[in-house]
GROMACS .gro file of C-alpha atoms in nm:
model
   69
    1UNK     CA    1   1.041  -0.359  -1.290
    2UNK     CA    2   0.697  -0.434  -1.159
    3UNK     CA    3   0.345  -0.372  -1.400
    4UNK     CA    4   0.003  -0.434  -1.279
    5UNK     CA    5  -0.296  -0.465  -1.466
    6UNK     CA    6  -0.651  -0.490  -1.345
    7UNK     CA    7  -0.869  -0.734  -1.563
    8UNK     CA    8  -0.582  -0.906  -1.750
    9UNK     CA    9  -0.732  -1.205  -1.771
   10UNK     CA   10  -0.996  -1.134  -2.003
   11UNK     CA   11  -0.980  -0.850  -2.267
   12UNK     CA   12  -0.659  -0.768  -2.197
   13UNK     CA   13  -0.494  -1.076  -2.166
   14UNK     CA   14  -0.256  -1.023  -2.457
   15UNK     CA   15  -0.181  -0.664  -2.334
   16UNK     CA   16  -0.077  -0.829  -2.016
   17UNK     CA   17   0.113  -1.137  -2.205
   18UNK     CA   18   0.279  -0.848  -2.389
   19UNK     CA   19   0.405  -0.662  -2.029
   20UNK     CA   20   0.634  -0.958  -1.946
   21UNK     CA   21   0.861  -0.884  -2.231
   22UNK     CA   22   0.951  -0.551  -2.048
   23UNK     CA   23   0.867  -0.627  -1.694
   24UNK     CA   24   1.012  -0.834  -1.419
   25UNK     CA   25   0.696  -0.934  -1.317
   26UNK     CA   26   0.332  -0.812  -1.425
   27UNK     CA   27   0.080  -0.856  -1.105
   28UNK     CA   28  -0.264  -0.969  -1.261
   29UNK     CA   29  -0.563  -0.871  -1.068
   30UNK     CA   30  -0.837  -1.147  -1.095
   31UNK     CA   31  -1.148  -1.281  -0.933
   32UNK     CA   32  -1.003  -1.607  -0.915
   33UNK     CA   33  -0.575  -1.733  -0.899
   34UNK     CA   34  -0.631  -1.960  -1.134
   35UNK     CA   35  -0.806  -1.716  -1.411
   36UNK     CA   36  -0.495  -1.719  -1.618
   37UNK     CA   37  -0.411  -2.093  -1.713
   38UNK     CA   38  -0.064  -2.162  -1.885
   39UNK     CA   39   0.036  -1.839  -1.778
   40UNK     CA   40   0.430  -1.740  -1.824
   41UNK     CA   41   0.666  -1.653  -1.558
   42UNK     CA   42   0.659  -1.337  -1.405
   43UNK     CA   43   0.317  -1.327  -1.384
   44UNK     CA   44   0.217  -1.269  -1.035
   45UNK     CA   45  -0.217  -1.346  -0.999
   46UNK     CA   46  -0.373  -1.096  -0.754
   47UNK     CA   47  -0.686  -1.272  -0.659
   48UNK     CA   48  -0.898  -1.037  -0.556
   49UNK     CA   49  -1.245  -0.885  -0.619
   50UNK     CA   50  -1.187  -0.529  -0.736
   51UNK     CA   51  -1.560  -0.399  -0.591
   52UNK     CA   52  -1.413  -0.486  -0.207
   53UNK     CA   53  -1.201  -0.104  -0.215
   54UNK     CA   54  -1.048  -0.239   0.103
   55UNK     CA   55  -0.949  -0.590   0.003
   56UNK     CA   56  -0.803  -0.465  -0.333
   57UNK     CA   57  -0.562  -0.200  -0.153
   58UNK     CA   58  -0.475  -0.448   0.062
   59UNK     CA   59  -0.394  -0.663  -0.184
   60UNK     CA   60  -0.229  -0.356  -0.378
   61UNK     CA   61  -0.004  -0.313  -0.102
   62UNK     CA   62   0.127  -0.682  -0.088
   63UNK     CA   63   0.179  -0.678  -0.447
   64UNK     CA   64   0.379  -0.380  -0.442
   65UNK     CA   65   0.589  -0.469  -0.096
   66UNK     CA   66   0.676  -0.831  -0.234
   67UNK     CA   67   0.748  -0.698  -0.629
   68UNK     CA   68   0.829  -0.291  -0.585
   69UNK     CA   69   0.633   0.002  -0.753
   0.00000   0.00000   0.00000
């Protein structure tokens, strides 16, 4: 099973932490890859900046076509 969360780097980091005891893999959408140091497996970083619509579907899209719905 695939979660994503937008923004779990900051605030919601533990919320996201939290999603890989019941997900395969939780997709993390960040500014920057490298926004979630030490981070557990199945956490997939979503670099992207969330203002760009297009980029972020785009980037949507991969998530979802490499880790399902």
């Amino acid at each position: 099973m695939h979660a994503l969360v937008v923004g779990g780097t900051g605030m919601l980091r533990e919320a996201t932490l939290a999603l890989t005891r019941s997900f395969t893999t939780v997709s993390v959408v960040a500014r920057r890859a490298d926004a979630m140091p030490g981070r557990p497996a199945g956490i997939n970083p979503v670099p992207v900046d969330y203002h760009d619509t297009g980029a972020l579907a785009q980037a949507l899209r991969r998530a979802i076509g490499q880790h399902g719905p």
